[in-house]
Amino acid sequence: MNSQSQTAGALLRQWRQRRRLSQLDLACEAEISTRHLSFVETGRAQPSRDMLLHLAEQLDMPLRERNRLLAAAGFAPLYSQHDLADPALAPARQAIEQLLKAHEPYPALAIDRQWNLLAANAAATAFLAGMPGFLLGPPLNVMRLSLHPEGLAPRIANLALWRAHLLMRLQRDAEISGDETLFDLLDELRGYPAPAEVPAPPSDAVLVPLQLHSEHGVLSLISTITVFGTPNDVTLAELALETFFPADAFTAEYLRNLMKSP
């Protein structure tokens, strides 16, 4: 059954099962009786708006899904959803642009919940040179571009390890969000040609770097993810900034020179 047509109780049960919680587990966390939770899930009890939001908080449901839960129970959505270009998101958009620009000469990009590129700084854009048009979108999907055999994959020196890392991240995102599009993308990426085996990272490694072939040697980058801390808008809640830092002096110098090039 499409989640759009499910009852609020069925949606709660679905998310409880996705989080691998029993009714007793969730009832204890929400400080309600198991009997009441059972009645809510089966439709024998009609929960209040506050109760639905309370249960959604315990289940760590994405804001998009909390709106869907409220709508299924006949309540108005609580969280706004604007396009990133909407004037209402101008302060957030300005903050994103400033962060991307300030991170140069190192690459940085903004992505949505499905790993589609929303914005990128000049350093990140430089790595798109030579990529085929069908991978550049719109929308440009960062995961697809990274692992497609005609995308960045041939340039990635540690492809087996990086591929395993990206697939793990994507699977986690899909399971947390319940987004069927992410599950479909995961199946697609798993079907791409891959190295025969995944080597274990070095025993002294604390991070998995992205290693890229360049005309002067192998670049090594580490990444961090930044999200908005207190979003009340679905778009902002689903937006992330990925920033890359050089893992060695050679990479730092290469990126500085790259940004100086005309």
Short mmCIF file of C-alpha atoms in Angstrom, two decimals:
data_model
loop_
_atom_site.label_atom_id
_atom_site.label_comp_id
_atom_site.label_asym_id
_atom_site.label_seq_id
_atom_site.Cartn_x
_atom_site.Cartn_y
_atom_site.Cartn_z
CA MET A 1 0.00 0.00 0.00
CA ASN A 2 1.27 3.45 -0.87
CA SER A 3 2.22 5.34 2.30
CA GLN A 4 0.21 8.32 1.06
CA SER A 5 -3.02 6.31 1.57
CA GLN A 6 -2.04 4.61 4.84
CA THR A 7 -3.64 5.45 8.15
CA ALA A 8 -1.66 7.22 10.85
CA GLY A 9 -1.59 4.03 12.90
CA ALA A 10 -0.24 1.98 9.99
CA LEU A 11 2.46 4.58 9.37
CA LEU A 12 3.49 4.51 13.02
CA ARG A 13 3.69 0.73 12.96
CA GLN A 14 5.74 0.84 9.77
CA TRP A 15 8.24 3.28 11.28
CA ARG A 16 8.39 1.37 14.55
CA GLN A 17 9.27 -1.79 12.65
CA ARG A 18 11.79 0.11 10.53
CA ARG A 19 13.49 1.23 13.74
CA ARG A 20 13.41 -2.39 14.96
CA LEU A 21 11.40 -1.55 18.07
CA SER A 22 8.71 -3.66 19.69
CA GLN A 23 5.50 -2.05 20.90
CA LEU A 24 6.84 -2.39 24.42
CA ASP A 25 10.10 -0.64 23.46
CA LEU A 26 8.32 2.32 21.90
CA ALA A 27 5.71 2.55 24.64
CA CYS A 28 8.44 2.70 27.29
CA GLU A 29 10.36 5.39 25.40
CA ALA A 30 7.19 7.41 24.85
CA GLU A 31 5.99 6.81 28.44
CA ILE A 32 2.60 5.52 27.38
CA SER A 33 0.96 2.13 27.86
CA THR A 34 1.56 -0.66 25.37
CA ARG A 35 -2.22 -1.07 25.19
CA HIS A 36 -2.72 2.55 24.12
CA LEU A 37 0.03 2.28 21.49
CA SER A 38 -1.57 -0.90 20.17
CA PHE A 39 -4.93 0.86 19.92
CA VAL A 40 -3.31 3.78 18.05
CA GLU A 41 -1.60 1.48 15.56
CA THR A 42 -4.77 -0.51 14.87
CA GLY A 43 -6.99 2.57 14.62
CA ARG A 44 -9.04 1.75 17.72
CA ALA A 45 -7.82 5.00 19.33
CA GLN A 46 -7.57 8.40 17.66
CA PRO A 47 -4.35 10.07 18.87
CA SER A 48 -4.06 13.80 19.33
CA ARG A 49 -1.74 15.91 17.22
CA ASP A 50 0.65 16.24 20.17
CA MET A 51 0.70 12.48 20.72
CA LEU A 52 1.53 11.84 17.06
CA LEU A 53 4.38 14.32 17.19
CA HIS A 54 5.61 12.80 20.44
CA LEU A 55 5.69 9.31 18.93
CA ALA A 56 7.31 10.64 15.74
CA GLU A 57 10.06 12.21 17.88
CA GLN A 58 10.74 8.90 19.64
CA LEU A 59 10.96 7.20 16.24
CA ASP A 60 13.26 9.93 14.86
CA MET A 61 11.02 10.30 11.82
CA PRO A 62 12.20 12.80 9.17
CA LEU A 63 10.21 16.03 9.04
CA ARG A 64 8.75 15.04 5.66
CA GLU A 65 7.38 11.86 7.22
CA ARG A 66 6.03 13.70 10.27
CA ASN A 67 4.00 15.90 7.94
CA ARG A 68 2.71 12.77 6.20
CA LEU A 69 1.78 11.24 9.54
CA LEU A 70 -0.17 14.33 10.58
CA ALA A 71 -1.97 14.46 7.23
CA ALA A 72 -2.94 10.79 7.53
CA ALA A 73 -4.60 11.61 10.87
CA GLY A 74 -6.44 14.60 9.42
CA PHE A 75 -4.17 17.32 10.84
CA ALA A 76 -2.45 20.13 8.95
CA PRO A 77 1.28 19.70 8.27
CA LEU A 78 3.51 21.30 10.89
CA TYR A 79 6.71 21.79 8.91
CA SER A 80 7.02 24.08 5.91
CA GLN A 81 8.62 22.98 2.66
CA HIS A 82 10.13 25.59 0.36
CA ASP A 83 12.25 25.35 -2.74
CA LEU A 84 15.81 26.39 -1.96
CA ALA A 85 15.36 29.38 -4.31
CA ASP A 86 12.31 30.58 -2.35
CA PRO A 87 12.78 33.99 -0.67
CA ALA A 88 11.82 32.39 2.66
CA LEU A 89 15.07 30.42 2.58
CA ALA A 90 17.24 33.37 1.57
CA PRO A 91 19.17 33.47 4.91
CA ALA A 92 19.93 29.74 4.69
CA ARG A 93 20.85 30.01 1.01
CA GLN A 94 23.22 32.87 1.79
CA ALA A 95 24.83 30.83 4.57
CA ILE A 96 25.33 27.90 2.19
CA GLU A 97 26.89 30.11 -0.46
CA GLN A 98 29.23 31.68 2.09
CA LEU A 99 30.32 28.30 3.46
CA LEU A 100 30.97 26.90 -0.01
CA LYS A 101 32.98 29.94 -1.06
CA ALA A 102 34.91 30.13 2.22
CA HIS A 103 36.02 26.52 1.84
CA GLU A 104 37.96 27.22 -1.37
CA PRO A 105 40.51 26.19 -2.54
CA TYR A 106 39.15 22.89 -1.25
CA PRO A 107 36.04 21.22 -2.74
CA ALA A 108 32.63 21.60 -1.09
CA LEU A 109 29.11 20.84 -2.23
CA ALA A 110 25.50 20.92 -1.06
CA ILE A 111 23.26 17.91 -1.63
CA ASP A 112 19.62 17.06 -1.02
CA ARG A 113 18.18 13.94 0.64
CA GLN A 114 18.58 11.90 -2.56
CA TRP A 115 22.21 12.93 -3.09
CA ASN A 116 21.35 15.36 -5.91
CA LEU A 117 23.71 18.30 -6.23
CA LEU A 118 22.20 21.63 -5.21
CA ALA A 119 25.32 23.80 -5.24
CA ALA A 120 29.08 23.48 -5.41
CA ASN A 121 32.09 25.74 -5.13
CA ALA A 122 34.60 26.29 -7.94
CA ALA A 123 37.04 23.74 -6.49
CA ALA A 124 34.42 20.97 -6.64
CA THR A 125 33.23 22.00 -10.09
CA ALA A 126 36.78 21.64 -11.42
CA PHE A 127 36.58 17.87 -10.87
CA LEU A 128 33.58 17.62 -13.21
CA ALA A 129 35.70 18.40 -16.27
CA GLY A 130 35.47 15.62 -18.83
CA MET A 131 32.38 14.00 -17.30
CA PRO A 132 29.73 12.89 -19.84
CA GLY A 133 26.64 15.03 -20.08
CA PHE A 134 24.18 12.29 -19.12
CA LEU A 135 25.80 12.11 -15.67
CA LEU A 136 25.73 15.87 -15.14
CA GLY A 137 21.93 16.03 -15.09
CA PRO A 138 19.94 17.87 -14.11
CA PRO A 139 19.77 16.58 -11.55
CA LEU A 140 23.41 15.64 -11.02
CA ASN A 141 23.38 12.73 -8.59
CA VAL A 142 26.64 12.71 -6.63
CA MET A 143 26.49 8.99 -5.83
CA ARG A 144 25.83 8.02 -9.45
CA LEU A 145 28.57 10.32 -10.75
CA SER A 146 31.05 8.91 -8.21
CA LEU A 147 30.57 5.22 -8.99
CA HIS A 148 29.44 5.10 -12.62
CA PRO A 149 32.07 3.48 -14.88
CA GLU A 150 31.95 6.55 -17.15
CA GLY A 151 32.01 8.94 -14.21
CA LEU A 152 34.61 9.45 -11.51
CA ALA A 153 35.10 5.74 -10.79
CA PRO A 154 38.08 5.28 -13.16
CA ARG A 155 39.83 8.22 -11.47
CA ILE A 156 39.41 6.83 -7.94
CA ALA A 157 42.62 5.12 -6.86
CA ASN A 158 41.02 3.29 -3.92
CA LEU A 159 37.75 2.51 -5.71
CA ALA A 160 36.99 -0.74 -3.88
CA LEU A 161 37.27 0.84 -0.45
CA TRP A 162 35.56 4.12 -1.42
CA ARG A 163 32.74 2.26 -3.17
CA ALA A 164 32.10 0.15 -0.07
CA HIS A 165 32.08 3.32 2.03
CA LEU A 166 29.58 5.11 -0.24
CA LEU A 167 27.26 2.11 -0.49
CA MET A 168 27.25 1.79 3.29
CA ARG A 169 26.37 5.49 3.65
CA LEU A 170 23.62 5.23 1.06
CA GLN A 171 22.12 2.13 2.67
CA ARG A 172 22.11 3.86 6.05
CA ASP A 173 20.41 6.93 4.53
CA ALA A 174 17.80 4.75 2.84
CA GLU A 175 17.02 2.84 6.02
CA ILE A 176 16.81 5.99 8.15
CA SER A 177 14.62 7.91 5.70
CA GLY A 178 12.58 5.04 4.25
CA ASP A 179 12.96 6.74 0.86
CA GLU A 180 12.25 4.23 -1.92
CA THR A 181 14.23 6.36 -4.38
CA LEU A 182 17.35 5.77 -2.31
CA PHE A 183 16.74 2.02 -2.23
CA ASP A 184 16.40 2.08 -6.04
CA LEU A 185 19.60 4.10 -6.35
CA LEU A 186 21.39 1.64 -4.07
CA ASP A 187 20.33 -1.26 -6.30
CA GLU A 188 21.51 0.64 -9.38
CA LEU A 189 24.93 1.42 -7.92
CA ARG A 190 25.44 -2.15 -6.74
CA GLY A 191 24.97 -3.21 -10.35
CA TYR A 192 27.91 -1.13 -11.60
CA PRO A 193 31.22 -2.91 -12.34
CA ALA A 194 33.24 -3.22 -9.14
CA PRO A 195 36.67 -4.47 -8.04
CA ALA A 196 36.70 -8.18 -7.23
CA GLU A 197 37.22 -7.71 -3.51
CA VAL A 198 37.19 -4.93 -0.95
CA PRO A 199 40.50 -4.50 0.86
CA ALA A 200 40.42 -3.76 4.56
CA PRO A 201 41.60 -0.27 5.51
CA PRO A 202 45.04 -0.07 7.09
CA SER A 203 45.04 -1.00 10.78
CA ASP A 204 46.16 2.51 11.74
CA ALA A 205 43.55 4.27 9.57
CA VAL A 206 40.97 6.40 11.39
CA LEU A 207 39.25 7.77 8.26
CA VAL A 208 38.50 6.47 4.77
CA PRO A 209 40.05 8.97 2.33
CA LEU A 210 38.95 9.64 -1.24
CA GLN A 211 42.02 9.06 -3.39
CA LEU A 212 41.93 10.49 -6.91
CA HIS A 213 44.39 10.07 -9.76
CA SER A 214 45.69 13.39 -11.13
CA GLU A 215 48.24 14.27 -13.79
CA HIS A 216 50.80 14.87 -11.04
CA GLY A 217 50.03 12.03 -8.63
CA VAL A 218 47.36 10.69 -6.31
CA LEU A 219 45.29 13.21 -4.38
CA SER A 220 44.03 12.23 -0.92
CA LEU A 221 40.95 13.91 0.56
CA ILE A 222 38.91 13.45 3.73
CA SER A 223 35.34 14.68 4.05
CA THR A 224 33.01 16.07 6.68
CA ILE A 225 29.22 16.47 6.64
CA THR A 226 27.46 19.59 7.97
CA VAL A 227 23.70 19.90 8.50
CA PHE A 228 21.47 22.67 9.84
CA GLY A 229 21.10 22.22 13.58
CA THR A 230 17.48 23.30 14.17
CA PRO A 231 15.56 23.17 10.88
CA ASN A 232 11.79 23.65 10.82
CA ASP A 233 11.63 23.35 7.04
CA VAL A 234 11.66 20.01 5.24
CA THR A 235 14.09 21.23 2.57
CA LEU A 236 16.63 22.46 5.11
CA ALA A 237 16.29 19.33 7.23
CA GLU A 238 17.18 17.22 4.19
CA LEU A 239 20.09 19.37 3.02
CA ALA A 240 23.72 18.56 3.81
CA LEU A 241 27.05 20.19 3.05
CA GLU A 242 29.95 17.88 2.27
CA THR A 243 33.35 19.53 2.58
CA PHE A 244 36.63 17.94 1.55
CA PHE A 245 40.01 18.62 3.14
CA PRO A 246 43.47 17.63 1.90
CA ALA A 247 44.88 14.65 3.76
CA ASP A 248 48.47 15.48 2.84
CA ALA A 249 50.69 18.39 1.80
CA PHE A 250 50.80 17.31 -1.86
CA THR A 251 47.01 17.44 -2.16
CA ALA A 252 46.82 20.82 -0.42
CA GLU A 253 49.38 22.31 -2.81
CA TYR A 254 47.68 20.76 -5.85
CA LEU A 255 44.31 22.26 -4.91
CA ARG A 256 45.80 25.68 -4.23
CA ASN A 257 47.46 25.65 -7.66
CA LEU A 258 44.29 24.36 -9.30
CA MET A 259 42.33 27.37 -8.08
CA LYS A 260 45.05 29.73 -9.30
CA SER A 261 44.83 28.33 -12.83
CA PRO A 262 42.98 30.53 -15.36
#
